[in-house]
Amino acid sequence: MRFDAAFFDRDGTLVRDVPYNAAPAAVEPMPGARAALDRLRAAGLRLGVVTNQSGIGAGLLTYAQVAAVNERVEALLGPFDTWQVCPHDDSAGCACRKPRPGLVLAAAAAVAAPPSRCVVVGDIGRDVAAGLAAGAAAVLVPTPVTLPKEVRAAPVVAADLAGAVDWILDGPAVPAR
Ligand SMILES: [Zn+2]
């Protein structure tokens, strides 16, 4: 096994993107998400979520609301070993907001895995960039909002979460770029 852990973006990757969602009832998994995650759990990988939630810093969301939504995500998709949330927006200059590597590094530390044995899965370039900046691998699962240039720049692109898990479990190695 090449990887000890897989870390997922939340909005647009694990669940449909509802901007600044404060409503657990609005959580809707992306197609195949539960089955894809369960395959990784069965293979013994540790799982995490790495999510930008700038609505907290902007005063549009509270930590409690984000936590309630995250609980609903776990109820639908199963347990995660670590949750890493950045509450800042770009103007804060923090170390955690993707594309910076802070969330990925924190998730790796939380599950005691070296970043080189971790993979990040997300739907936009920020997710891929954060993973690579942390020294992890990265898989892009595009949605209609993903930019063509983000697809071209990604080291690995999968059509859906099942395809991402196929690559994580036994896909060919990708040269660093
Ligand atoms: Zn941050």
PDB file of C-alpha atoms and ligand atoms in Angstrom:
ATOM      1  CA  MET A   1       0.000   0.000   0.000  1.00  0.00           C
ATOM      2  CA  ARG A   2       1.404   3.353  -1.051  1.00  0.00           C
ATOM      3  CA  PHE A   3      -0.703   5.431   1.308  1.00  0.00           C
ATOM      4  CA  ASP A   4      -1.477   5.393   5.011  1.00  0.00           C
ATOM      5  CA  ALA A   5      -4.106   8.122   4.870  1.00  0.00           C
ATOM      6  CA  ALA A   6      -6.443   9.964   2.519  1.00  0.00           C
ATOM      7  CA  PHE A   7      -7.698  13.483   3.194  1.00  0.00           C
ATOM      8  CA  PHE A   8     -10.754  14.851   1.430  1.00  0.00           C
ATOM      9  CA  ASP A   9     -12.001  18.307   0.696  1.00  0.00           C
ATOM     10  CA  ARG A  10     -15.589  18.581   1.948  1.00  0.00           C
ATOM     11  CA  ASP A  11     -17.654  20.949  -0.234  1.00  0.00           C
ATOM     12  CA  GLY A  12     -17.832  19.867  -3.856  1.00  0.00           C
ATOM     13  CA  THR A  13     -15.879  16.688  -3.139  1.00  0.00           C
ATOM     14  CA  LEU A  14     -17.574  14.653  -0.389  1.00  0.00           C
ATOM     15  CA  VAL A  15     -20.848  16.586  -0.407  1.00  0.00           C
ATOM     16  CA  ARG A  16     -22.527  18.947  -2.826  1.00  0.00           C
ATOM     17  CA  ASP A  17     -21.307  22.493  -2.427  1.00  0.00           C
ATOM     18  CA  VAL A  18     -23.837  24.661  -0.609  1.00  0.00           C
ATOM     19  CA  PRO A  19     -22.013  27.970  -0.040  1.00  0.00           C
ATOM     20  CA  TYR A  20     -21.680  28.843   3.658  1.00  0.00           C
ATOM     21  CA  ASN A  21     -23.958  25.970   4.576  1.00  0.00           C
ATOM     22  CA  ALA A  22     -25.191  26.140   8.158  1.00  0.00           C
ATOM     23  CA  ALA A  23     -27.969  23.562   7.720  1.00  0.00           C
ATOM     24  CA  PRO A  24     -27.277  19.883   8.425  1.00  0.00           C
ATOM     25  CA  ALA A  25     -30.431  19.000   6.459  1.00  0.00           C
ATOM     26  CA  ALA A  26     -28.854  20.489   3.322  1.00  0.00           C
ATOM     27  CA  VAL A  27     -25.943  18.021   3.374  1.00  0.00           C
ATOM     28  CA  GLU A  28     -26.096  15.809   0.284  1.00  0.00           C
ATOM     29  CA  PRO A  29     -23.292  13.330  -0.460  1.00  0.00           C
ATOM     30  CA  MET A  30     -21.632  13.314  -3.859  1.00  0.00           C
ATOM     31  CA  PRO A  31     -22.387  10.195  -5.919  1.00  0.00           C
ATOM     32  CA  GLY A  32     -20.633   7.103  -4.628  1.00  0.00           C
ATOM     33  CA  ALA A  33     -19.035   8.895  -1.696  1.00  0.00           C
ATOM     34  CA  ARG A  34     -19.990   6.420   1.033  1.00  0.00           C
ATOM     35  CA  ALA A  35     -18.917   3.387  -0.976  1.00  0.00           C
ATOM     36  CA  ALA A  36     -15.639   5.022  -1.976  1.00  0.00           C
ATOM     37  CA  LEU A  37     -14.788   5.917   1.612  1.00  0.00           C
ATOM     38  CA  ASP A  38     -15.736   2.476   2.864  1.00  0.00           C
ATOM     39  CA  ARG A  39     -13.322   0.885   0.392  1.00  0.00           C
ATOM     40  CA  LEU A  40     -10.510   2.966   1.864  1.00  0.00           C
ATOM     41  CA  ARG A  41     -11.588   2.115   5.419  1.00  0.00           C
ATOM     42  CA  ALA A  42     -11.643  -1.581   4.531  1.00  0.00           C
ATOM     43  CA  ALA A  43      -8.122  -1.249   3.118  1.00  0.00           C
ATOM     44  CA  GLY A  44      -6.948   0.171   6.440  1.00  0.00           C
ATOM     45  CA  LEU A  45      -6.376   3.777   5.439  1.00  0.00           C
ATOM     46  CA  ARG A  46      -6.956   6.550   7.932  1.00  0.00           C
ATOM     47  CA  LEU A  47      -9.367   9.163   6.626  1.00  0.00           C
ATOM     48  CA  GLY A  48      -9.612  12.896   7.163  1.00  0.00           C
ATOM     49  CA  VAL A  49     -11.389  16.006   5.974  1.00  0.00           C
ATOM     50  CA  VAL A  50      -9.502  19.209   5.164  1.00  0.00           C
ATOM     51  CA  THR A  51     -11.912  22.072   4.569  1.00  0.00           C
ATOM     52  CA  ASN A  52     -11.752  25.830   4.057  1.00  0.00           C
ATOM     53  CA  GLN A  53     -14.654  27.478   5.909  1.00  0.00           C
ATOM     54  CA  SER A  54     -14.006  31.169   5.437  1.00  0.00           C
ATOM     55  CA  GLY A  55     -17.627  31.876   6.348  1.00  0.00           C
ATOM     56  CA  ILE A  56     -16.534  31.568   9.979  1.00  0.00           C
ATOM     57  CA  GLY A  57     -13.996  34.360   9.686  1.00  0.00           C
ATOM     58  CA  ALA A  58     -16.439  36.455   7.699  1.00  0.00           C
ATOM     59  CA  GLY A  59     -19.100  36.131  10.390  1.00  0.00           C
ATOM     60  CA  LEU A  60     -21.462  34.213   8.111  1.00  0.00           C
ATOM     61  CA  LEU A  61     -21.121  30.932  10.007  1.00  0.00           C
ATOM     62  CA  THR A  62     -20.328  29.922  13.565  1.00  0.00           C
ATOM     63  CA  TYR A  63     -18.006  27.111  14.595  1.00  0.00           C
ATOM     64  CA  ALA A  64     -21.036  25.376  16.087  1.00  0.00           C
ATOM     65  CA  GLN A  65     -22.898  25.512  12.786  1.00  0.00           C
ATOM     66  CA  VAL A  66     -19.914  24.076  10.927  1.00  0.00           C
ATOM     67  CA  ALA A  67     -19.594  21.356  13.556  1.00  0.00           C
ATOM     68  CA  ALA A  68     -23.274  20.469  13.156  1.00  0.00           C
ATOM     69  CA  VAL A  69     -22.863  20.169   9.396  1.00  0.00           C
ATOM     70  CA  ASN A  70     -19.740  18.059   9.896  1.00  0.00           C
ATOM     71  CA  GLU A  71     -21.658  15.747  12.228  1.00  0.00           C
ATOM     72  CA  ARG A  72     -24.243  15.248   9.501  1.00  0.00           C
ATOM     73  CA  VAL A  73     -21.478  14.472   7.013  1.00  0.00           C
ATOM     74  CA  GLU A  74     -20.213  11.748   9.369  1.00  0.00           C
ATOM     75  CA  ALA A  75     -23.725  10.394   9.875  1.00  0.00           C
ATOM     76  CA  LEU A  76     -24.085   9.970   6.129  1.00  0.00           C
ATOM     77  CA  LEU A  77     -20.544   9.036   5.124  1.00  0.00           C
ATOM     78  CA  GLY A  78     -19.124   7.304   8.175  1.00  0.00           C
ATOM     79  CA  PRO A  79     -16.464   8.343  10.665  1.00  0.00           C
ATOM     80  CA  PHE A  80     -13.302  10.274   9.846  1.00  0.00           C
ATOM     81  CA  ASP A  81     -10.142  10.024  11.909  1.00  0.00           C
ATOM     82  CA  THR A  82      -9.464  13.747  11.754  1.00  0.00           C
ATOM     83  CA  TRP A  83     -11.231  16.964  10.777  1.00  0.00           C
ATOM     84  CA  GLN A  84      -9.171  20.028   9.923  1.00  0.00           C
ATOM     85  CA  VAL A  85     -11.029  23.297   9.363  1.00  0.00           C
ATOM     86  CA  CYS A  86      -9.568  26.654   8.295  1.00  0.00           C
ATOM     87  CA  PRO A  87     -11.869  29.465   9.465  1.00  0.00           C
ATOM     88  CA  HIS A  88      -9.956  32.257   7.695  1.00  0.00           C
ATOM     89  CA  ASP A  89     -10.315  34.036   4.387  1.00  0.00           C
ATOM     90  CA  ASP A  90      -7.507  34.859   1.971  1.00  0.00           C
ATOM     91  CA  SER A  91      -6.881  38.244   3.583  1.00  0.00           C
ATOM     92  CA  ALA A  92      -5.896  36.625   6.895  1.00  0.00           C
ATOM     93  CA  GLY A  93      -2.647  35.261   5.470  1.00  0.00           C
ATOM     94  CA  CYS A  94      -2.941  32.150   7.648  1.00  0.00           C
ATOM     95  CA  ALA A  95      -0.907  28.987   7.169  1.00  0.00           C
ATOM     96  CA  CYS A  96      -3.932  26.733   6.962  1.00  0.00           C
ATOM     97  CA  ARG A  97      -6.197  27.999   4.183  1.00  0.00           C
ATOM     98  CA  LYS A  98      -5.753  25.849   1.093  1.00  0.00           C
ATOM     99  CA  PRO A  99      -3.718  26.169  -1.182  1.00  0.00           C
ATOM    100  CA  ARG A 100      -1.362  26.493   1.778  1.00  0.00           C
ATOM    101  CA  PRO A 101      -0.368  23.156   3.302  1.00  0.00           C
ATOM    102  CA  GLY A 102      -1.323  23.716   6.958  1.00  0.00           C
ATOM    103  CA  LEU A 103      -4.522  21.678   7.023  1.00  0.00           C
ATOM    104  CA  VAL A 104      -2.881  18.739   5.269  1.00  0.00           C
ATOM    105  CA  LEU A 105       0.141  18.826   7.567  1.00  0.00           C
ATOM    106  CA  ALA A 106      -2.141  18.964  10.611  1.00  0.00           C
ATOM    107  CA  ALA A 107      -4.197  16.038   9.341  1.00  0.00           C
ATOM    108  CA  ALA A 108      -1.064  13.989   8.691  1.00  0.00           C
ATOM    109  CA  ALA A 109       0.194  14.734  12.185  1.00  0.00           C
ATOM    110  CA  ALA A 110      -3.176  13.836  13.676  1.00  0.00           C
ATOM    111  CA  VAL A 111      -3.069  10.357  12.170  1.00  0.00           C
ATOM    112  CA  ALA A 112       0.707   9.994  12.682  1.00  0.00           C
ATOM    113  CA  ALA A 113       1.407   9.494   8.977  1.00  0.00           C
ATOM    114  CA  PRO A 114       4.278  11.072   7.073  1.00  0.00           C
ATOM    115  CA  PRO A 115       2.874  13.472   4.443  1.00  0.00           C
ATOM    116  CA  SER A 116       4.594  11.445   1.724  1.00  0.00           C
ATOM    117  CA  ARG A 117       2.274   8.558   2.665  1.00  0.00           C
ATOM    118  CA  CYS A 118      -0.848  10.721   2.412  1.00  0.00           C
ATOM    119  CA  VAL A 119      -3.056  11.704  -0.515  1.00  0.00           C
ATOM    120  CA  VAL A 120      -5.420  14.653  -0.845  1.00  0.00           C
ATOM    121  CA  VAL A 121      -8.618  14.419  -2.905  1.00  0.00           C
ATOM    122  CA  GLY A 122     -10.442  17.570  -3.982  1.00  0.00           C
ATOM    123  CA  ASP A 123     -12.422  19.275  -6.704  1.00  0.00           C
ATOM    124  CA  ILE A 124     -10.377  22.433  -7.302  1.00  0.00           C
ATOM    125  CA  GLY A 125      -6.791  23.525  -7.754  1.00  0.00           C
ATOM    126  CA  ARG A 126      -6.510  24.774  -4.174  1.00  0.00           C
ATOM    127  CA  ASP A 127      -6.935  21.229  -2.883  1.00  0.00           C
ATOM    128  CA  VAL A 128      -4.323  19.786  -5.211  1.00  0.00           C
ATOM    129  CA  ALA A 129      -1.896  22.611  -4.460  1.00  0.00           C
ATOM    130  CA  ALA A 130      -2.286  22.182  -0.707  1.00  0.00           C
ATOM    131  CA  GLY A 131      -1.577  18.470  -0.958  1.00  0.00           C
ATOM    132  CA  LEU A 132       1.496  18.919  -3.114  1.00  0.00           C
ATOM    133  CA  ALA A 133       2.778  21.777  -0.942  1.00  0.00           C
ATOM    134  CA  ALA A 134       2.561  19.464   2.068  1.00  0.00           C
ATOM    135  CA  GLY A 135       4.547  16.777   0.292  1.00  0.00           C
ATOM    136  CA  ALA A 136       1.522  14.547  -0.221  1.00  0.00           C
ATOM    137  CA  ALA A 137       0.015  13.150  -3.406  1.00  0.00           C
ATOM    138  CA  ALA A 138      -3.135  14.691  -4.835  1.00  0.00           C
ATOM    139  CA  VAL A 139      -6.089  13.621  -6.952  1.00  0.00           C
ATOM    140  CA  LEU A 140      -8.483  16.054  -8.616  1.00  0.00           C
ATOM    141  CA  VAL A 141     -12.106  15.007  -9.077  1.00  0.00           C
ATOM    142  CA  PRO A 142     -13.492  17.812 -11.257  1.00  0.00           C
ATOM    143  CA  THR A 143     -17.012  19.182 -11.078  1.00  0.00           C
ATOM    144  CA  PRO A 144     -18.627  21.708 -13.438  1.00  0.00           C
ATOM    145  CA  VAL A 145     -17.020  24.534 -11.425  1.00  0.00           C
ATOM    146  CA  THR A 146     -13.486  23.181 -11.788  1.00  0.00           C
ATOM    147  CA  LEU A 147     -11.443  25.337 -14.150  1.00  0.00           C
ATOM    148  CA  PRO A 148      -9.861  23.717 -17.222  1.00  0.00           C
ATOM    149  CA  LYS A 149      -6.460  25.029 -16.152  1.00  0.00           C
ATOM    150  CA  GLU A 150      -6.901  23.291 -12.788  1.00  0.00           C
ATOM    151  CA  VAL A 151      -7.598  20.023 -14.583  1.00  0.00           C
ATOM    152  CA  ARG A 152      -4.539  20.451 -16.810  1.00  0.00           C
ATOM    153  CA  ALA A 153      -2.304  21.186 -13.808  1.00  0.00           C
ATOM    154  CA  ALA A 154      -3.409  18.245 -11.673  1.00  0.00           C
ATOM    155  CA  PRO A 155      -1.017  15.291 -11.458  1.00  0.00           C
ATOM    156  CA  VAL A 156      -3.919  12.830 -11.282  1.00  0.00           C
ATOM    157  CA  VAL A 157      -7.500  13.394 -12.439  1.00  0.00           C
ATOM    158  CA  ALA A 158     -10.346  10.987 -11.676  1.00  0.00           C
ATOM    159  CA  ALA A 159     -13.867  11.103 -13.088  1.00  0.00           C
ATOM    160  CA  ASP A 160     -15.483  10.474  -9.712  1.00  0.00           C
ATOM    161  CA  LEU A 161     -14.713   9.382  -6.167  1.00  0.00           C
ATOM    162  CA  ALA A 162     -14.718   5.718  -7.143  1.00  0.00           C
ATOM    163  CA  GLY A 163     -12.051   6.459  -9.718  1.00  0.00           C
ATOM    164  CA  ALA A 164     -10.017   8.394  -7.174  1.00  0.00           C
ATOM    165  CA  VAL A 165     -10.122   5.425  -4.824  1.00  0.00           C
ATOM    166  CA  ASP A 166      -9.116   3.073  -7.641  1.00  0.00           C
ATOM    167  CA  TRP A 167      -5.992   5.172  -8.129  1.00  0.00           C
ATOM    168  CA  ILE A 168      -5.275   5.474  -4.397  1.00  0.00           C
ATOM    169  CA  LEU A 169      -5.490   1.720  -3.869  1.00  0.00           C
ATOM    170  CA  ASP A 170      -3.661   0.472  -6.934  1.00  0.00           C
ATOM    171  CA  GLY A 171      -3.113   3.102  -9.606  1.00  0.00           C
ATOM    172  CA  PRO A 172       0.221   3.733 -11.270  1.00  0.00           C
ATOM    173  CA  ALA A 173       2.688   6.004  -9.513  1.00  0.00           C
ATOM    174  CA  VAL A 174       2.853   9.569 -10.814  1.00  0.00           C
ATOM    175  CA  PRO A 175       6.136  11.426 -11.165  1.00  0.00           C
ATOM    176  CA  ALA A 176       6.477  14.504  -8.971  1.00  0.00           C
ATOM    177  CA  ARG A 177       5.877  17.777 -10.795  1.00  0.00           C
TER     178      ARG A 177
HETATM  179 ZN    ZN B   1      -6.568  29.372   8.050  1.00  0.00          ZN
END
